[in-house]
PDB file of C-alpha atoms and ligand atoms in Angstrom:
ATOM      1  CA  UNK K1481      53.568 -15.476  61.034  1.00  0.00           C
ATOM      2  CA  UNK K1482      56.171 -16.768  58.579  1.00  0.00           C
ATOM      3  CA  UNK K1483      58.310 -13.692  59.216  1.00  0.00           C
ATOM      4  CA  UNK K1484      55.853 -11.270  57.555  1.00  0.00           C
ATOM      5  CA  UNK K1485      56.496  -7.754  58.819  1.00  0.00           C
ATOM      6  CA  UNK K1486      52.987  -6.347  58.509  1.00  0.00           C
ATOM      7  CA  UNK K1487      49.897  -8.296  59.555  1.00  0.00           C
ATOM      8  CA  UNK K1488      46.797  -8.023  57.377  1.00  0.00           C
ATOM      9  CA  UNK K1489      44.238  -5.509  58.571  1.00  0.00           C
ATOM     10  CA  UNK K1490      41.717  -7.650  60.523  1.00  0.00           C
ATOM     11  CA  UNK K1491      38.851  -5.877  58.724  1.00  0.00           C
ATOM     12  CA  UNK K1492      39.881  -7.683  55.549  1.00  0.00           C
ATOM     13  CA  UNK K1493      38.297 -10.969  56.593  1.00  0.00           C
ATOM     14  CA  UNK K1494      34.869  -9.422  57.242  1.00  0.00           C
ATOM     15  CA  UNK K1495      34.950  -7.720  53.884  1.00  0.00           C
ATOM     16  CA  UNK K1496      36.143 -10.927  52.225  1.00  0.00           C
ATOM     17  CA  UNK K1497      33.371 -13.048  53.711  1.00  0.00           C
ATOM     18  CA  UNK K1498      30.722 -10.732  52.305  1.00  0.00           C
ATOM     19  CA  UNK K1499      32.239 -11.182  48.848  1.00  0.00           C
ATOM     20  CA  UNK K1500      32.903 -14.894  48.906  1.00  0.00           C
ATOM     21  CA  UNK K1501      32.177 -15.457  45.212  1.00  0.00           C
ATOM     22  CA  UNK K1502      34.753 -12.823  44.200  1.00  0.00           C
ATOM     23  CA  UNK K1503      37.241 -14.122  46.767  1.00  0.00           C
ATOM     24  CA  UNK K1504      36.898 -17.702  45.547  1.00  0.00           C
ATOM     25  CA  UNK K1505      37.311 -16.618  41.917  1.00  0.00           C
ATOM     26  CA  UNK K1506      40.376 -14.559  42.808  1.00  0.00           C
ATOM     27  CA  UNK K1507      41.686 -17.459  44.872  1.00  0.00           C
ATOM     28  CA  UNK K1508      41.223 -19.883  41.958  1.00  0.00           C
ATOM     29  CA  UNK K1509      43.407 -17.618  39.828  1.00  0.00           C
ATOM     30  CA  UNK K1510      46.034 -17.409  42.586  1.00  0.00           C
ATOM     31  CA  UNK K1511      46.310 -21.209  42.489  1.00  0.00           C
ATOM     32  CA  UNK K1512      46.424 -21.215  38.689  1.00  0.00           C
ATOM     33  CA  UNK K1513      49.201 -18.597  38.765  1.00  0.00           C
ATOM     34  CA  UNK K1514      51.135 -20.575  41.392  1.00  0.00           C
ATOM     35  CA  UNK K1515      51.041 -23.626  39.106  1.00  0.00           C
ATOM     36  CA  UNK K1516      51.992 -21.526  36.060  1.00  0.00           C
ATOM     37  CA  UNK K1517      54.885 -19.938  37.927  1.00  0.00           C
ATOM     38  CA  UNK K1518      56.220 -23.401  38.824  1.00  0.00           C
ATOM     39  CA  UNK K1519      56.046 -24.420  35.152  1.00  0.00           C
ATOM     40  CA  UNK K1520      57.877 -21.219  34.121  1.00  0.00           C
ATOM     41  CA  UNK K1521      60.699 -22.009  36.544  1.00  0.00           C
ATOM     42  CA  UNK K1522      61.050 -25.512  35.064  1.00  0.00           C
ATOM     43  CA  UNK K1523      61.204 -24.084  31.525  1.00  0.00           C
ATOM     44  CA  UNK K1524      63.696 -21.385  32.494  1.00  0.00           C
ATOM     45  CA  UNK K1525      66.036 -23.559  34.586  1.00  0.00           C
ATOM     46  CA  UNK K1526      65.882 -27.099  33.107  1.00  0.00           C
ATOM     47  CA  UNK K1527      69.519 -27.676  34.156  1.00  0.00           C
ATOM     48  CA  UNK K1528      68.699 -27.332  37.881  1.00  0.00           C
ATOM     49  CA  UNK K1529      67.704 -30.888  38.727  1.00  0.00           C
ATOM     50  CA  UNK K1530      66.522 -30.254  42.283  1.00  0.00           C
ATOM     51  CA  UNK K1531      64.454 -27.279  41.192  1.00  0.00           C
ATOM     52  CA  UNK K1532      62.848 -29.270  38.351  1.00  0.00           C
ATOM     53  CA  UNK K1533      61.973 -32.097  40.775  1.00  0.00           C
ATOM     54  CA  UNK K1534      60.504 -29.820  43.401  1.00  0.00           C
ATOM     55  CA  UNK K1535      58.595 -27.668  40.937  1.00  0.00           C
ATOM     56  CA  UNK K1536      57.114 -30.764  39.306  1.00  0.00           C
ATOM     57  CA  UNK K1537      55.608 -31.780  42.652  1.00  0.00           C
ATOM     58  CA  UNK K1538      54.580 -28.205  43.465  1.00  0.00           C
ATOM     59  CA  UNK K1539      52.776 -27.698  40.149  1.00  0.00           C
ATOM     60  CA  UNK K1540      50.726 -30.866  40.785  1.00  0.00           C
ATOM     61  CA  UNK K1541      49.836 -29.653  44.267  1.00  0.00           C
ATOM     62  CA  UNK K1542      48.899 -26.128  43.164  1.00  0.00           C
ATOM     63  CA  UNK K1543      46.792 -27.584  40.386  1.00  0.00           C
ATOM     64  CA  UNK K1544      44.966 -29.754  42.901  1.00  0.00           C
ATOM     65  CA  UNK K1545      44.324 -26.583  44.909  1.00  0.00           C
ATOM     66  CA  UNK K1546      42.887 -24.988  41.784  1.00  0.00           C
ATOM     67  CA  UNK K1547      40.580 -27.998  41.344  1.00  0.00           C
ATOM     68  CA  UNK K1548      39.482 -27.739  44.968  1.00  0.00           C
ATOM     69  CA  UNK K1549      38.657 -24.035  44.659  1.00  0.00           C
ATOM     70  CA  UNK K1550      36.701 -24.818  41.497  1.00  0.00           C
ATOM     71  CA  UNK K1551      34.698 -27.412  43.494  1.00  0.00           C
ATOM     72  CA  UNK K1552      33.898 -24.790  46.125  1.00  0.00           C
ATOM     73  CA  UNK K1553      32.682 -22.425  43.407  1.00  0.00           C
ATOM     74  CA  UNK K1554      30.571 -25.142  41.793  1.00  0.00           C
ATOM     75  CA  UNK K1555      29.041 -26.138  45.134  1.00  0.00           C
ATOM     76  CA  UNK K1556      27.776 -22.586  45.506  1.00  0.00           C
ATOM     77  CA  UNK K1557      26.467 -22.367  41.963  1.00  0.00           C
ATOM     78  CA  UNK K1558      29.236 -20.044  40.788  1.00  0.00           C
ATOM     79  CA  UNK K1559      31.540 -20.375  37.823  1.00  0.00           C
ATOM     80  CA  UNK K1560      35.057 -19.152  37.229  1.00  0.00           C
ATOM     81  CA  UNK K1561      34.788 -15.421  36.647  1.00  0.00           C
ATOM     82  CA  UNK K1562      37.236 -13.227  34.834  1.00  0.00           C
ATOM     83  CA  UNK K1563      40.870 -12.979  35.804  1.00  0.00           C
ATOM     84  CA  UNK K1564      41.941  -9.626  37.222  1.00  0.00           C
ATOM     85  CA  UNK K1565      45.465  -8.300  37.430  1.00  0.00           C
ATOM     86  CA  UNK K1566      47.082  -9.094  40.767  1.00  0.00           C
ATOM     87  CA  UNK K1567      48.677  -5.778  41.673  1.00  0.00           C
ATOM     88  CA  UNK K1568      50.368  -7.282  44.720  1.00  0.00           C
ATOM     89  CA  UNK K1569      52.176  -9.923  42.664  1.00  0.00           C
ATOM     90  CA  UNK K1570      53.006  -7.401  39.911  1.00  0.00           C
ATOM     91  CA  UNK K1571      54.595  -5.002  42.435  1.00  0.00           C
ATOM     92  CA  UNK K1572      56.509  -7.729  44.237  1.00  0.00           C
ATOM     93  CA  UNK K1573      57.789  -9.247  40.981  1.00  0.00           C
ATOM     94  CA  UNK K1574      59.380  -5.898  40.037  1.00  0.00           C
ATOM     95  CA  UNK K1575      62.003  -6.737  42.681  1.00  0.00           C
ATOM     96  CA  UNK K1576      63.292  -9.798  40.844  1.00  0.00           C
ATOM     97  CA  UNK K1577      66.623  -8.381  39.670  1.00  0.00           C
ATOM     98  CA  UNK K1578      67.414  -8.951  36.000  1.00  0.00           C
ATOM     99  CA  UNK K1579      70.842  -9.013  34.351  1.00  0.00           C
ATOM    100  CA  UNK K1580      73.438 -11.653  33.736  1.00  0.00           C
ATOM    101  CA  UNK K1581      73.606 -13.082  37.250  1.00  0.00           C
ATOM    102  CA  UNK K1582      71.429 -16.114  36.579  1.00  0.00           C
ATOM    103  CA  UNK K1583      71.651 -17.612  40.106  1.00  0.00           C
ATOM    104  CA  UNK K1584      70.855 -14.270  41.699  1.00  0.00           C
ATOM    105  CA  UNK K1585      67.801 -13.871  39.503  1.00  0.00           C
ATOM    106  CA  UNK K1586      66.711 -17.407  40.403  1.00  0.00           C
ATOM    107  CA  UNK K1587      67.140 -16.645  44.116  1.00  0.00           C
ATOM    108  CA  UNK K1588      65.018 -13.491  43.806  1.00  0.00           C
ATOM    109  CA  UNK K1589      62.348 -15.375  41.887  1.00  0.00           C
ATOM    110  CA  UNK K1590      62.220 -18.171  44.484  1.00  0.00           C
ATOM    111  CA  UNK K1591      62.076 -15.683  47.372  1.00  0.00           C
ATOM    112  CA  UNK K1592      59.301 -13.641  45.744  1.00  0.00           C
ATOM    113  CA  UNK K1593      57.353 -16.877  45.331  1.00  0.00           C
ATOM    114  CA  UNK K1594      58.087 -17.698  48.996  1.00  0.00           C
ATOM    115  CA  UNK K1595      56.611 -14.365  50.085  1.00  0.00           C
ATOM    116  CA  UNK K1596      53.479 -14.822  47.975  1.00  0.00           C
ATOM    117  CA  UNK K1597      53.052 -18.209  49.667  1.00  0.00           C
ATOM    118  CA  UNK K1598      53.560 -16.645  53.101  1.00  0.00           C
ATOM    119  CA  UNK K1599      51.008 -13.885  52.499  1.00  0.00           C
ATOM    120  CA  UNK K1600      48.471 -16.333  51.047  1.00  0.00           C
ATOM    121  CA  UNK K1601      49.028 -18.567  54.041  1.00  0.00           C
ATOM    122  CA  UNK K1602      48.386 -15.631  56.392  1.00  0.00           C
ATOM    123  CA  UNK K1603      45.135 -14.771  54.574  1.00  0.00           C
ATOM    124  CA  UNK K1604      44.013 -18.427  54.620  1.00  0.00           C
ATOM    125  CA  UNK K1605      44.640 -18.489  58.354  1.00  0.00           C
ATOM    126  CA  UNK K1606      42.395 -15.436  58.805  1.00  0.00           C
ATOM    127  CA  UNK K1607      39.688 -17.087  56.726  1.00  0.00           C
ATOM    128  CA  UNK K1608      40.017 -20.379  58.634  1.00  0.00           C
ATOM    129  CA  UNK K1609      39.753 -18.643  62.017  1.00  0.00           C
ATOM    130  CA  UNK K1610      37.025 -16.138  61.199  1.00  0.00           C
ATOM    131  CA  UNK K1611      34.774 -17.336  58.431  1.00  0.00           C
ATOM    132  CA  UNK K1612      31.309 -18.633  59.417  1.00  0.00           C
ATOM    133  CA  UNK K1613      30.979 -21.314  56.723  1.00  0.00           C
ATOM    134  CA  UNK K1614      32.235 -24.577  58.292  1.00  0.00           C
ATOM    135  CA  UNK K1615      33.105 -26.216  54.976  1.00  0.00           C
ATOM    136  CA  UNK K1616      35.288 -23.266  54.073  1.00  0.00           C
ATOM    137  CA  UNK K1617      36.911 -23.230  57.537  1.00  0.00           C
ATOM    138  CA  UNK K1618      38.262 -26.749  56.982  1.00  0.00           C
ATOM    139  CA  UNK K1619      39.185 -25.949  53.389  1.00  0.00           C
ATOM    140  CA  UNK K1620      41.210 -22.883  54.348  1.00  0.00           C
ATOM    141  CA  UNK K1621      42.855 -24.677  57.260  1.00  0.00           C
ATOM    142  CA  UNK K1622      44.176 -27.360  54.908  1.00  0.00           C
ATOM    143  CA  UNK K1623      45.364 -24.866  52.324  1.00  0.00           C
ATOM    144  CA  UNK K1624      47.045 -22.757  55.018  1.00  0.00           C
ATOM    145  CA  UNK K1625      49.135 -25.780  56.077  1.00  0.00           C
ATOM    146  CA  UNK K1626      50.051 -26.547  52.477  1.00  0.00           C
ATOM    147  CA  UNK K1627      51.120 -22.978  51.598  1.00  0.00           C
ATOM    148  CA  UNK K1628      53.194 -22.716  54.794  1.00  0.00           C
ATOM    149  CA  UNK K1629      55.112 -25.769  53.556  1.00  0.00           C
ATOM    150  CA  UNK K1630      55.624 -24.095  50.185  1.00  0.00           C
ATOM    151  CA  UNK K1631      57.100 -20.994  51.842  1.00  0.00           C
ATOM    152  CA  UNK K1632      59.676 -23.151  53.630  1.00  0.00           C
ATOM    153  CA  UNK K1633      60.437 -25.148  50.455  1.00  0.00           C
ATOM    154  CA  UNK K1634      61.049 -22.048  48.324  1.00  0.00           C
ATOM    155  CA  UNK K1635      63.491 -20.562  50.845  1.00  0.00           C
ATOM    156  CA  UNK K1636      65.295 -23.901  51.174  1.00  0.00           C
ATOM    157  CA  UNK K1637      65.485 -24.248  47.419  1.00  0.00           C
ATOM    158  CA  UNK K1638      67.012 -20.762  47.087  1.00  0.00           C
ATOM    159  CA  UNK K1639      69.754 -21.937  49.470  1.00  0.00           C
ATOM    160  CA  UNK K1640      70.616 -24.772  47.062  1.00  0.00           C
ATOM    161  CA  UNK K1641      71.795 -22.220  44.530  1.00  0.00           C
ATOM    162  CA  UNK K1642      73.092 -19.278  46.585  1.00  0.00           C
ATOM    163  CA  UNK K1643      74.980 -19.105  49.918  1.00  0.00           C
ATOM    164  CA  UNK K1644      72.505 -19.324  52.845  1.00  0.00           C
ATOM    165  CA  UNK K1645      73.613 -15.992  54.334  1.00  0.00           C
ATOM    166  CA  UNK K1646      73.042 -14.226  50.989  1.00  0.00           C
ATOM    167  CA  UNK K1647      69.560 -15.761  50.818  1.00  0.00           C
ATOM    168  CA  UNK K1648      68.734 -14.723  54.397  1.00  0.00           C
ATOM    169  CA  UNK K1649      69.867 -11.129  53.758  1.00  0.00           C
ATOM    170  CA  UNK K1650      67.841 -10.898  50.557  1.00  0.00           C
ATOM    171  CA  UNK K1651      64.821 -12.441  52.302  1.00  0.00           C
ATOM    172  CA  UNK K1652      64.974  -9.708  54.936  1.00  0.00           C
ATOM    173  CA  UNK K1653      65.145  -7.012  52.236  1.00  0.00           C
ATOM    174  CA  UNK K1654      62.201  -8.506  50.385  1.00  0.00           C
ATOM    175  CA  UNK K1655      60.176  -8.860  53.597  1.00  0.00           C
ATOM    176  CA  UNK K1656      60.495  -5.085  54.101  1.00  0.00           C
ATOM    177  CA  UNK K1657      59.536  -4.442  50.484  1.00  0.00           C
ATOM    178  CA  UNK K1658      56.546  -6.785  50.822  1.00  0.00           C
ATOM    179  CA  UNK K1659      55.328  -4.981  53.956  1.00  0.00           C
ATOM    180  CA  UNK K1660      55.538  -1.623  52.130  1.00  0.00           C
ATOM    181  CA  UNK K1661      53.553  -3.013  49.213  1.00  0.00           C
ATOM    182  CA  UNK K1662      50.830  -4.332  51.553  1.00  0.00           C
ATOM    183  CA  UNK K1663      50.741  -1.011  53.435  1.00  0.00           C
ATOM    184  CA  UNK K1664      50.202   0.934  50.217  1.00  0.00           C
ATOM    185  CA  UNK K1665      47.745  -1.392  48.540  1.00  0.00           C
ATOM    186  CA  UNK K1666      44.137  -0.294  48.882  1.00  0.00           C
ATOM    187  CA  UNK K1667      41.761  -2.684  50.630  1.00  0.00           C
ATOM    188  CA  UNK K1668      39.659  -4.392  48.070  1.00  0.00           C
ATOM    189  CA  UNK K1669      36.717  -6.570  48.959  1.00  0.00           C
ATOM    190  CA  UNK K1670      37.135  -8.925  46.049  1.00  0.00           C
ATOM    191  CA  UNK K1671      40.800  -9.896  46.221  1.00  0.00           C
ATOM    192  CA  UNK K1672      42.839 -12.458  48.054  1.00  0.00           C
ATOM    193  CA  UNK K1673      45.775  -9.988  48.214  1.00  0.00           C
TER     194      UNK K1673
HETATM  195 FE1  FE2 M 576      48.178 -23.338  46.558  1.00  0.00          FE
HETATM  196 FE1  FE2 M 577      51.511 -22.696  47.269  1.00  0.00          FE
END
């Protein structure tokens, strides 16, 4: 799905369902970070009109996702727990190349965001298909569709600023890196990634 090179271990969903409070809290922070990341891109690249426009819409959408996860927590009598470091995102972000090539750095940033969207989308699909709670099934179906759209948008946006073939080559490299990160990350019952 979405070009990911390593599918999630199917055991993840069973573990996740048993820890739904932790998963929802972790998920809420994923949405908050997605919104924050969109804001950071706007602040860093105010001269890129298309990027500013698209990120403005994306931030609003991610924030609405955050609100929806908060509703799910509230419905179950849970609050927003503490934020925990997202090792997956930290590892993946190390591959955003720094230096003076501003467009290249932007491309890497957009592609890393695309991959986070793709992996979240894959996890939401697993939750939609396997979770027992019917309310959450519908919820994760809708979010899966939305995050799939974000994956496509981030890749398209990268191609606004770098030649398409350069973007495709870098996407392939990052897909391999992402699969290695997933393969080496320990399975944790309380995390979305
Ligand atoms: Fe989202
Ligand atoms: Fe998203």
